[in-house]
Amino acid sequence: MLDEVRDAVAEQRGPDVELGGKTRLGATDDHGGPEDSEPAEDEALDKASRWCVCKKVDGQHFLVYGKPRRQRFPFHCVLGPDWWCSFITITLIMIPSVFAVWGAAASMGPFVELLGMISFATCLGSFMLTAFSDPGIIKRQTQAELEQALAENPSGQHVRGLFCNRCNIYRPYTATHCYDCDACIEEHDHHCPWTGHCIGKNNLTFFWVFLSSLLFHFVFVVIVLNLWMGNSGTASAASDPALIADKMLHVAPPIVPDM
């Protein structure tokens, strides 16, 4: 059927032209004048600029709030199929942090308490940026939109990428379809259930920051709680920043190879 559509439209459209490095399909008519495609473009831009609340987006993703064109938390919050796991992760970070930072560290002096607050804020903040940002979801097409796109470009010129049968799109070579999220993700790295969805182009940097800060925060919590419970000396010794730093340097190396 698509071949018939291509043949029928091939005689009625002008050649594709390339504007600013992008191809505009059927940009000119037989007389060299522009086609009336501006209303459709304006409508698409209008939809992309609307503020949405509680809206299902491509695949198994759910837009809690924000504009579809926004991609990063906190201006845009999107949840993946494993959204409940992300809240479990937040709980696992917060519970020991409350005892370590606002309990043990607070009794060891302002320096230790401030270090704990910075460590906790960096760890939790980078996780939320990873879990609630758009990982790089590529908008899917309906079958009708795919047929229309093929009809506008019967020769197949300027089409680059691999075709995804589930999303009905030609995705970039660096993108991969995630079957857990049921969506194509730009620069897909992996699907992480602990963050609720995939790690891709828009949240990979935040993910690495989270892993690094999580390692530091874990070591900090273990050392501070250990000193606070009196397993390493007196209360005055436990409040010594040099002692805490020395303990962290001895605990961290065995953990790093296992990450």
CSV table of C-alpha atoms in Angstrom, one decimal, residues 38 51 63 71 201 209:
chain,number,residue,atom,x,y,z
A,38,GLU,CA,2.8,26.8,8.2
A,51,TRP,CA,1.7,23.2,30.1
A,63,LEU,CA,4.2,13.3,32.3
A,71,GLN,CA,13.3,17.8,29.2
A,201,LYS,CA,21.1,11.4,26.3
A,209,VAL,CA,27.1,12.4,39.2
